[in-house]
Amino acid sequence: FFLDKVSGLLGLLRFTVGPELVREVLLERGWEEYDEGEREEEDWNLYWRGSAFRTSEYHNLLPWQRLNHHPKTIGITRKDCLARNLRRMKAALGSSLYDFSPTVFILPNDYTRFLAEYNKLRLVRGPYWICKPVDLSRGRGIFIFEDIRDLAYDCSVIVQRYISNPLLISGYKFDLRIYVCVKSFHPLTVYIHQEGLVRFSTEKYNLSSLHNLYAHLTNTSINKFGPFYRTDKGKVGQGCKWTMSKFRHFLHSLDINELLLWQRISNIVTLTLLTIAPSVPSCPNCVELFGFDILIDAKFKPWLLEVNYSPALTLDCQADITVKKGLIGDLIDLMNYTAIDGLRERAYQKHRYKQPCFNTNHASHISIPVISQLKEPKLQRKRRGSKAQQTQTLPLLKPLRQVGDFIRTFPFNRATLKASQHKLDVTAIIQELHKLTGHQHSDKPVTYMHMTLVTERKNNNYIVTA
Ligand code: ADP
């Protein structure tokens, strides 16, 4: 008998070339691995995959089954799609909010526009550019250039303005890996994990050596092979990673008030997700973990570099172990399994569930089969009547404020809660974000962190009660 130690679920994990860490965390919690030979086809709770699921896999989902990707999120996770979507939002809503991504061109299509911008900027001062293949990750194929004659590519690439004044620690460049969980797109519900990673380059930042990737890129996949990976590098220490807690302590030690920085990062996450949220089909059984890469410049402005589809869950060092193990545990808690999900077979036989949990009309009013009726008190069942026994409309509930180290960042107030519950009202949400940034500029932070909340601890989760 394998019971999840937190939820009491008899959990079954279906796995195809997923990260070993997920398997490890779930086995530790008492889950079992799904075995095609021994189990019914539908007899699993979580299907974890590094790559995308097929549309049919979304269509055939049963109430107790969860997938680790929402459909159609490529709109933010592929570099050219993200560039296009951010450009569209900027054009529609103005650049005052959407000013967090460096100017970008998709080549070869935008070559003429790039040339015009390159020539314009060159008259003032020679900026730097970074060229990245659109569908590669881990720093592969990336180079930085100043002179257009050094731009060479044989596949689709983006050329992005290079942020040449990054904030440095002991002379080393770094970026932040922020873990974002989209619990649902309809209604949009977003959590940011408090324990992300800080990823350093391993040679000192120097604009006169643009070819030195150990000085300009912060990818661990590159820096762990650098000659100075194990060397003590001033405040950075050995290796190339810090936990976010260590970064926070560092900021405190410099007397820097980090609150504004986190608020801006949280806004970046919301604004980026808003670019695709209306077009993502509703799938209440999907939960997705994104890796947002944020670079902070010397003026403390955070920039969005990219969004990762399947953020690396490999364990290279102690910081990885500390952060990623907790992250996956919290993610499973966010998936909100209950012991009832363990009654797969019984539920299936009793109700012959074949009702898809997938909805392509993007409506946020989701109907789900009522598996919870298996344990529902008789009185409540009576009150609902016969129609409600087939399906149940999700009530307008305020999602949990915090689950483990995941803090809800959207919706962040009553107005955004309302604007996201039925048809996603992007305009109303943008208005709220404008108010927020207006307050930020007037130095009066009023974000979710400042909302008065009464929390009640239950099963390791915090529940917002006011
Ligand atoms: P990949 O998916 O290959 O990791 P990224 O867009 O994350 O591609 O870029 C890799 C690294 O290059 C980043 O982690 C960062 O250190 C650096 N980088 C990327 N874009 C920029 C930029 N516009 N300005 C400065 N540094 C950048």
Coordinates of C-alpha atoms and ligand atoms in Angstrom, one line a residue:
F1 CA 0.0 0.0 0.0
F2 CA 1.5 3.3 -1.0
L3 CA 0.0 6.4 0.5
D4 CA 1.1 10.0 0.0
K5 CA 2.3 11.0 3.4
V6 CA 0.8 14.5 3.0
S7 CA -2.5 14.0 1.2
G8 CA -3.2 10.4 2.0
L9 CA -3.5 9.6 -1.7
L10 CA -2.6 6.2 -3.1
G11 CA -0.5 8.0 -5.7
L12 CA 0.6 6.5 -9.0
L13 CA 3.2 8.3 -11.2
R14 CA 3.3 7.8 -14.9
F15 CA 6.7 8.8 -16.2
T16 CA 8.4 9.1 -19.6
V17 CA 11.9 10.4 -19.6
G18 CA 11.2 12.9 -16.9
P19 CA 13.6 14.2 -14.3
E20 CA 14.8 11.6 -11.8
L21 CA 14.2 14.1 -9.0
V22 CA 10.4 14.0 -9.5
R23 CA 10.5 10.2 -9.3
E24 CA 12.6 10.4 -6.2
V25 CA 10.5 12.9 -4.3
L26 CA 7.3 11.0 -5.1
L27 CA 8.6 7.6 -4.1
E28 CA 9.8 9.2 -0.9
R29 CA 6.3 10.5 -0.3
G30 CA 5.0 6.9 -0.7
W31 CA 3.9 7.0 -4.4
E32 CA 4.3 4.1 -6.7
E33 CA 5.4 4.1 -10.3
Y34 CA 2.8 3.2 -12.9
D35 CA 3.4 0.0 -14.7
E36 CA 1.6 -0.5 -18.0
G37 CA 1.8 -4.2 -17.7
E38 CA 0.2 -4.4 -14.3
R39 CA -2.3 -1.6 -14.2
E40 CA -5.4 -0.5 -16.1
E41 CA -4.7 2.1 -18.7
E42 CA -6.4 4.9 -16.7
D43 CA -4.9 3.9 -13.4
W44 CA -2.5 6.7 -12.7
N45 CA -2.6 10.1 -11.0
L46 CA 0.3 12.1 -12.5
Y47 CA 1.9 11.9 -15.9
W48 CA 5.2 13.8 -15.9
R49 CA 6.9 14.5 -19.1
G50 CA 9.8 16.7 -20.2
S51 CA 8.3 17.2 -23.6
A52 CA 4.8 18.3 -24.8
F53 CA 1.7 16.1 -24.6
R54 CA -0.4 15.3 -27.6
T55 CA -3.8 17.0 -27.9
S56 CA -5.5 13.6 -27.5
E57 CA -3.8 13.1 -24.2
Y58 CA -5.5 16.3 -22.9
H59 CA -8.9 15.2 -24.3
N60 CA -8.9 11.8 -22.6
L61 CA -8.0 13.0 -19.1
L62 CA -9.9 11.6 -16.2
P63 CA -10.7 13.4 -13.0
W64 CA -8.0 11.9 -10.9
Q65 CA -5.3 12.4 -13.6
R66 CA -3.0 15.4 -13.8
L67 CA -0.5 16.4 -16.5
N68 CA 2.5 18.6 -15.8
H69 CA 2.0 20.8 -18.8
H70 CA -0.9 23.0 -19.9
P71 CA -1.7 22.9 -23.6
K72 CA -0.3 25.5 -26.0
T73 CA 2.2 27.2 -23.6
I74 CA 4.8 27.3 -26.4
G75 CA 3.6 30.9 -26.9
I76 CA 5.9 32.0 -24.1
T77 CA 8.4 29.1 -23.9
R78 CA 9.9 29.4 -27.4
K79 CA 12.0 32.4 -27.8
D80 CA 10.5 33.7 -31.1
C81 CA 6.9 33.1 -29.9
L82 CA 7.6 34.9 -26.7
A83 CA 9.1 37.8 -28.7
R84 CA 6.0 38.0 -30.9
N85 CA 3.6 37.8 -28.1
L86 CA 5.3 40.5 -26.0
R87 CA 5.5 42.7 -29.1
R88 CA 1.8 42.3 -29.7
M89 CA 0.9 43.2 -26.1
K90 CA 3.3 46.2 -26.2
A91 CA 1.5 47.4 -29.4
A92 CA -1.9 46.9 -27.9
L93 CA -1.3 48.2 -24.4
G94 CA 1.7 50.5 -24.7
S95 CA 5.2 50.0 -23.5
S96 CA 4.9 51.5 -20.0
L97 CA 4.1 48.1 -18.5
Y98 CA 5.7 45.9 -21.2
D99 CA 9.1 47.4 -20.9
F100 CA 10.8 44.5 -19.2
S101 CA 12.1 42.6 -22.2
P102 CA 15.1 43.7 -24.2
T103 CA 14.4 44.9 -27.8
V104 CA 14.3 41.8 -30.0
F105 CA 14.2 40.8 -33.7
I106 CA 13.3 37.4 -35.1
L107 CA 15.7 36.6 -38.0
P108 CA 15.7 36.1 -40.9
N109 CA 12.2 37.8 -41.1
D110 CA 13.0 40.9 -39.2
Y111 CA 16.4 41.5 -40.7
T112 CA 15.5 44.8 -42.3
R113 CA 14.0 46.2 -39.1
F114 CA 17.0 45.0 -37.2
L115 CA 19.4 46.7 -39.6
A116 CA 17.5 50.0 -39.2
E117 CA 17.7 49.7 -35.4
Y118 CA 21.3 48.7 -35.5
N119 CA 22.2 51.7 -37.7
K120 CA 20.1 54.1 -35.6
L121 CA 21.7 53.0 -32.3
R122 CA 25.2 52.9 -33.7
L123 CA 25.0 56.7 -34.4
V124 CA 24.6 57.4 -30.7
R125 CA 26.8 54.7 -29.2
G126 CA 27.6 51.1 -30.2
P127 CA 25.3 48.8 -28.3
Y128 CA 25.8 45.1 -28.0
W129 CA 23.6 42.3 -29.2
I130 CA 23.0 38.7 -28.3
C131 CA 22.0 36.1 -30.9
K132 CA 20.1 32.9 -29.8
P133 CA 18.6 30.0 -31.8
V134 CA 14.9 30.1 -31.2
D135 CA 14.4 26.6 -30.1
L136 CA 17.6 25.7 -28.3
S137 CA 18.3 25.9 -24.6
R138 CA 21.2 25.7 -22.1
G139 CA 23.2 28.4 -23.8
R140 CA 23.6 26.3 -27.0
G141 CA 24.4 28.3 -30.1
I142 CA 24.4 31.7 -28.3
F143 CA 26.9 34.5 -29.1
I144 CA 27.3 38.2 -28.4
F145 CA 28.4 40.7 -31.0
E146 CA 28.9 44.4 -31.4
D147 CA 29.6 44.5 -35.2
I148 CA 26.9 43.3 -37.5
R149 CA 29.6 41.7 -39.6
D150 CA 29.9 39.1 -36.8
L151 CA 26.3 38.1 -37.1
A152 CA 26.1 34.7 -38.7
Y153 CA 23.2 32.2 -38.5
D154 CA 22.0 29.2 -40.3
C155 CA 18.7 28.6 -38.5
S156 CA 15.9 30.7 -37.1
V157 CA 17.3 33.0 -34.4
I158 CA 16.4 35.9 -32.2
V159 CA 18.7 38.9 -31.9
Q160 CA 18.2 40.7 -28.6
R161 CA 19.6 43.9 -27.2
Y162 CA 22.4 42.7 -24.8
I163 CA 22.0 44.1 -21.3
S164 CA 25.5 45.2 -21.0
N165 CA 25.3 46.8 -17.5
P166 CA 24.3 43.8 -15.4
L167 CA 24.4 43.9 -11.6
L168 CA 27.6 42.2 -10.6
I169 CA 28.6 40.4 -7.4
S170 CA 32.4 40.5 -6.8
G171 CA 32.6 41.3 -10.6
Y172 CA 30.6 38.3 -11.7
K173 CA 27.4 38.4 -13.7
F174 CA 24.4 36.5 -12.5
D175 CA 20.7 35.9 -13.3
L176 CA 17.7 34.6 -11.3
R177 CA 15.9 31.4 -12.0
I178 CA 12.4 32.1 -10.7
Y179 CA 10.1 29.0 -10.5
V180 CA 6.5 29.8 -11.4
C181 CA 3.6 27.4 -11.1
V182 CA 0.5 28.1 -13.1
K183 CA -2.0 26.1 -11.2
S184 CA -4.7 27.1 -13.7
F185 CA -5.1 29.4 -16.7
H186 CA -8.9 29.5 -16.3
P187 CA -9.2 31.1 -13.8
L188 CA -5.6 32.4 -14.0
T189 CA -3.9 31.3 -10.8
V190 CA -0.2 31.8 -10.4
Y191 CA 2.3 31.0 -7.7
I192 CA 5.9 32.0 -7.4
H193 CA 8.3 29.8 -5.3
Q194 CA 10.2 31.7 -2.8
E195 CA 13.3 29.5 -3.1
G196 CA 14.7 30.0 -6.6
L197 CA 18.3 30.0 -7.8
V198 CA 20.9 32.6 -8.5
R199 CA 23.1 31.4 -11.4
F200 CA 26.6 33.0 -11.8
S201 CA 29.0 33.1 -14.6
T202 CA 32.4 31.9 -13.5
E203 CA 34.7 34.4 -15.0
K204 CA 34.7 38.2 -14.3
Y205 CA 32.4 40.3 -16.5
N206 CA 34.3 42.1 -19.2
L207 CA 32.9 43.7 -22.3
S208 CA 36.2 43.5 -24.1
S209 CA 36.0 39.7 -24.3
L210 CA 32.6 39.1 -25.8
H211 CA 33.6 35.6 -26.9
N212 CA 34.2 34.4 -23.4
L213 CA 31.0 32.6 -22.6
Y214 CA 32.1 31.9 -19.0
A215 CA 32.0 35.6 -18.4
H216 CA 28.8 36.4 -20.3
L217 CA 26.5 33.5 -19.9
T218 CA 25.1 32.3 -16.6
N219 CA 23.9 28.8 -17.7
T220 CA 25.1 26.1 -15.3
S221 CA 25.3 23.7 -18.2
I222 CA 28.2 25.9 -19.5
N223 CA 29.8 27.2 -16.3
K224 CA 30.1 23.8 -14.6
F225 CA 32.7 23.0 -17.3
G226 CA 34.6 26.3 -16.9
P227 CA 38.2 26.3 -15.6
F228 CA 37.2 28.4 -12.5
Y229 CA 34.0 26.5 -11.5
R230 CA 35.7 25.1 -8.4
T231 CA 37.8 28.2 -7.6
D232 CA 36.8 30.6 -4.8
K233 CA 35.4 33.6 -6.6
G234 CA 35.1 36.4 -3.9
K235 CA 31.7 36.7 -2.4
V236 CA 30.3 34.2 -5.0
G237 CA 32.3 31.4 -3.5
Q238 CA 32.9 28.1 -5.3
G239 CA 30.7 26.7 -8.0
C240 CA 28.1 28.9 -9.8
K241 CA 24.9 28.8 -7.8
W242 CA 23.3 30.4 -4.8
T243 CA 19.9 29.8 -3.3
M244 CA 17.5 32.7 -3.4
S245 CA 17.6 32.9 0.4
K246 CA 21.4 33.5 0.2
F247 CA 20.7 36.2 -2.3
R248 CA 18.2 37.8 0.0
H249 CA 20.6 37.8 2.9
F250 CA 23.2 39.3 0.6
L251 CA 20.8 42.2 -0.3
H252 CA 19.9 42.7 3.4
S253 CA 23.6 42.9 4.2
L254 CA 23.8 45.8 1.7
D255 CA 20.8 47.4 3.3
I256 CA 18.9 47.0 0.0
N257 CA 15.1 46.9 0.3
E258 CA 14.3 44.0 -2.0
L259 CA 10.5 44.3 -1.8
L260 CA 10.2 46.5 -4.9
L261 CA 12.4 44.1 -6.9
W262 CA 10.2 41.2 -6.1
Q263 CA 7.1 43.2 -6.9
R264 CA 8.5 44.0 -10.3
I265 CA 9.4 40.4 -10.9
S266 CA 6.0 39.3 -9.9
N267 CA 4.5 41.9 -12.4
I268 CA 6.8 40.6 -15.2
V269 CA 5.5 37.0 -14.5
T270 CA 1.8 38.1 -14.6
L271 CA 2.2 40.3 -17.7
T272 CA 4.1 37.5 -19.5
L273 CA 1.4 34.9 -18.7
L274 CA -1.3 37.4 -19.8
T275 CA 0.1 37.3 -23.3
I276 CA -1.1 33.7 -23.7
A277 CA -3.7 33.1 -21.0
P278 CA -6.8 33.9 -23.2
S279 CA -5.7 31.5 -25.8
V280 CA -4.7 28.5 -23.6
P281 CA -7.5 26.0 -23.6
S282 CA -8.9 25.3 -20.2
C283 CA -7.6 22.1 -18.6
P284 CA -8.3 22.0 -14.9
N285 CA -6.2 18.9 -14.5
C286 CA -3.0 20.5 -15.7
V287 CA -0.4 22.2 -13.5
E288 CA 2.8 23.6 -15.0
L289 CA 6.1 24.7 -13.6
F290 CA 7.9 27.3 -15.6
G291 CA 11.4 28.6 -15.1
F292 CA 11.5 32.4 -15.6
D293 CA 15.1 33.8 -16.2
I294 CA 15.5 37.3 -14.9
L295 CA 18.5 39.5 -15.3
I296 CA 18.9 42.5 -12.9
D297 CA 20.8 45.4 -14.3
A298 CA 23.1 47.8 -12.4
K299 CA 20.1 50.2 -11.9
F300 CA 18.2 47.3 -10.2
K301 CA 15.8 46.9 -13.1
P302 CA 14.7 43.3 -13.7
W303 CA 14.6 42.1 -17.3
L304 CA 12.9 39.0 -18.6
L305 CA 15.4 36.9 -20.7
E306 CA 13.3 33.9 -21.4
V307 CA 10.7 31.4 -20.0
N308 CA 11.7 27.7 -19.8
Y309 CA 9.3 25.0 -20.6
S310 CA 10.8 22.2 -18.5
P311 CA 13.2 23.9 -16.1
A312 CA 16.2 21.7 -15.3
L313 CA 15.6 19.5 -12.3
T314 CA 19.1 18.0 -12.3
L315 CA 21.1 18.2 -9.0
D316 CA 24.5 19.6 -9.6
C317 CA 25.3 21.1 -6.2
Q318 CA 24.0 21.7 -2.7
A319 CA 22.0 24.7 -3.8
D320 CA 20.1 22.6 -6.3
I321 CA 19.4 19.9 -3.7
T322 CA 18.0 22.5 -1.2
V323 CA 15.9 24.3 -3.8
K324 CA 14.6 21.7 -6.2
K325 CA 13.7 19.0 -3.7
G326 CA 11.5 21.4 -1.8
L327 CA 10.1 22.9 -5.0
I328 CA 8.9 19.5 -6.3
G329 CA 7.4 18.6 -2.9
D330 CA 5.5 22.0 -2.8
L331 CA 4.4 21.5 -6.4
I332 CA 2.8 18.1 -5.6
D333 CA 1.1 19.8 -2.6
L334 CA -0.2 22.5 -5.0
M335 CA -1.7 19.8 -7.2
N336 CA -4.1 19.3 -4.4
Y337 CA -4.5 15.6 -4.5
T338 CA -6.7 14.1 -1.9
A339 CA -7.2 10.5 -0.8
I340 CA -10.2 10.5 -3.0
D341 CA -8.0 10.5 -6.1
G342 CA -6.6 7.2 -5.0
L343 CA -10.0 5.6 -5.5
R344 CA -9.5 5.6 -9.3
E345 CA -10.8 2.2 -10.1
R346 CA -13.9 2.5 -7.9
A347 CA -14.8 5.9 -9.3
Y348 CA -14.3 4.7 -12.8
Q349 CA -16.4 1.6 -12.4
K350 CA -19.1 3.4 -10.6
H351 CA -19.5 6.4 -12.9
R352 CA -17.9 5.2 -16.2
Y353 CA -16.1 8.5 -16.4
K354 CA -15.1 9.3 -19.8
Q355 CA -15.9 12.9 -19.6
P356 CA -12.9 15.0 -20.7
C357 CA -11.5 17.5 -18.3
F358 CA -10.5 19.6 -21.3
N359 CA -12.2 22.6 -22.7
T360 CA -11.2 24.2 -26.0
N361 CA -13.6 27.1 -25.9
H362 CA -11.3 28.9 -23.4
A363 CA -14.2 29.7 -21.1
S364 CA -13.1 29.9 -17.5
H365 CA -16.4 28.4 -16.3
I366 CA -15.2 24.9 -15.9
S367 CA -17.2 21.8 -15.3
I368 CA -15.6 18.9 -13.8
P369 CA -16.9 15.4 -13.0
V370 CA -17.7 15.2 -9.3
I371 CA -15.3 12.6 -8.2
S372 CA -15.5 14.2 -4.7
Q373 CA -19.1 12.9 -4.5
L374 CA -17.7 9.6 -3.5
K375 CA -17.1 11.2 -0.1
E376 CA -19.6 13.9 0.0
P377 CA -22.0 14.1 2.9
K378 CA -25.4 12.8 2.0
L379 CA -27.2 16.1 3.0
Q380 CA -25.1 18.2 0.5
R381 CA -25.7 15.7 -2.2
K382 CA -29.4 15.9 -1.7
R383 CA -29.5 19.7 -1.9
R384 CA -27.7 19.8 -5.2
G385 CA -30.3 17.9 -7.1
S386 CA -29.9 15.4 -10.0
K387 CA -28.2 17.6 -12.6
A388 CA -25.5 18.5 -10.2
Q389 CA -24.7 14.9 -9.7
Q390 CA -23.3 14.8 -13.2
T391 CA -21.2 17.9 -13.1
Q392 CA -20.3 20.6 -10.7
T393 CA -19.5 24.2 -11.5
L394 CA -16.4 25.4 -9.7
P395 CA -17.5 28.1 -7.2
L396 CA -15.7 31.4 -7.2
L397 CA -13.2 30.5 -4.6
K398 CA -10.2 32.5 -3.6
P399 CA -7.2 30.2 -4.2
L400 CA -4.8 29.3 -1.4
R401 CA -2.6 32.1 -0.5
Q402 CA 0.5 29.9 0.1
V403 CA 1.4 26.3 -0.3
G404 CA 4.7 25.4 1.2
D405 CA 7.1 28.0 -0.3
F406 CA 4.8 28.8 -3.2
I407 CA 3.1 32.2 -2.7
R408 CA 0.1 33.2 -4.8
T409 CA 1.0 36.2 -6.9
F410 CA -2.1 36.2 -9.1
P411 CA -4.9 37.1 -8.4
F412 CA -3.4 39.6 -6.1
N413 CA -6.4 41.5 -5.0
R414 CA -10.2 41.4 -5.1
A415 CA -10.4 43.2 -8.5
T416 CA -8.0 40.8 -10.2
L417 CA -9.8 37.8 -8.6
K418 CA -13.0 39.1 -10.1
A419 CA -11.3 39.8 -13.5
S420 CA -10.0 36.3 -13.8
Q421 CA -12.9 34.2 -12.5
H422 CA -15.2 34.3 -15.6
K423 CA -14.0 35.3 -19.0
L424 CA -10.4 36.6 -18.4
D425 CA -10.7 40.4 -18.4
V426 CA -7.2 41.4 -19.5
T427 CA -8.0 45.1 -19.6
A428 CA -9.2 45.2 -16.0
I429 CA -6.1 43.3 -14.9
I430 CA -3.8 45.7 -16.8
Q431 CA -5.6 48.6 -15.0
E432 CA -4.8 47.0 -11.6
L433 CA -1.2 46.5 -12.6
H434 CA -1.0 50.1 -13.7
K435 CA -2.3 51.1 -10.3
L436 CA 0.2 48.9 -8.6
T437 CA 3.2 50.2 -10.6
G438 CA 1.9 53.8 -10.0
H439 CA 2.1 53.1 -6.3
Q440 CA 5.5 51.5 -6.8
H441 CA 6.7 54.7 -8.4
S442 CA 5.3 56.7 -5.6
D443 CA 7.3 54.4 -3.3
K444 CA 4.2 53.0 -1.6
P445 CA 4.2 49.2 -2.3
V446 CA 0.8 47.7 -2.0
T447 CA 1.1 44.3 -3.5
Y448 CA -0.1 40.9 -2.4
M449 CA 2.6 41.0 0.2
H450 CA 0.8 43.9 1.9
M451 CA -2.7 42.5 1.8
T452 CA -4.0 41.7 5.3
L453 CA -4.4 38.0 5.4
V454 CA -5.4 35.7 8.0
T455 CA -3.9 32.3 7.4
E456 CA -4.7 29.0 8.9
R457 CA -2.3 26.1 8.6
K458 CA -3.8 22.9 7.4
N459 CA -2.0 19.9 6.0
N460 CA 1.1 22.0 5.6
N461 CA -0.9 24.4 3.4
Y462 CA -1.9 27.9 4.4
I463 CA -5.5 28.8 3.7
V464 CA -6.6 32.3 3.3
T465 CA -9.6 33.0 5.4
A466 CA -9.9 36.7 5.0
Ligands
ADP1 P1 19.1 29.5 -23.1 O1 17.7 29.0 -23.3 O2 20.0 28.9 -24.1 O3 19.5 29.3 -21.7 P2 18.8 32.4 -22.5 O4 18.0 33.3 -23.2 O5 18.4 32.0 -21.1 O6 19.0 31.1 -23.4 O7 20.3 32.9 -22.4 C1 21.4 32.3 -21.8 C2 22.1 33.2 -21.0 O8 22.7 34.3 -21.7 C3 21.3 33.9 -19.9 O9 21.2 33.0 -18.8 C4 22.1 35.1 -19.6 O10 23.2 34.9 -18.8 C5 22.6 35.5 -21.0 N1 21.7 36.4 -21.7 C6 20.7 36.0 -22.5 N2 20.1 37.1 -23.0 C7 20.7 38.2 -22.5 C8 20.5 39.6 -22.7 N3 19.6 40.1 -23.5 N4 21.4 40.4 -22.1 C9 22.4 39.9 -21.3 N5 22.6 38.6 -21.0 C10 21.8 37.7 -21.7

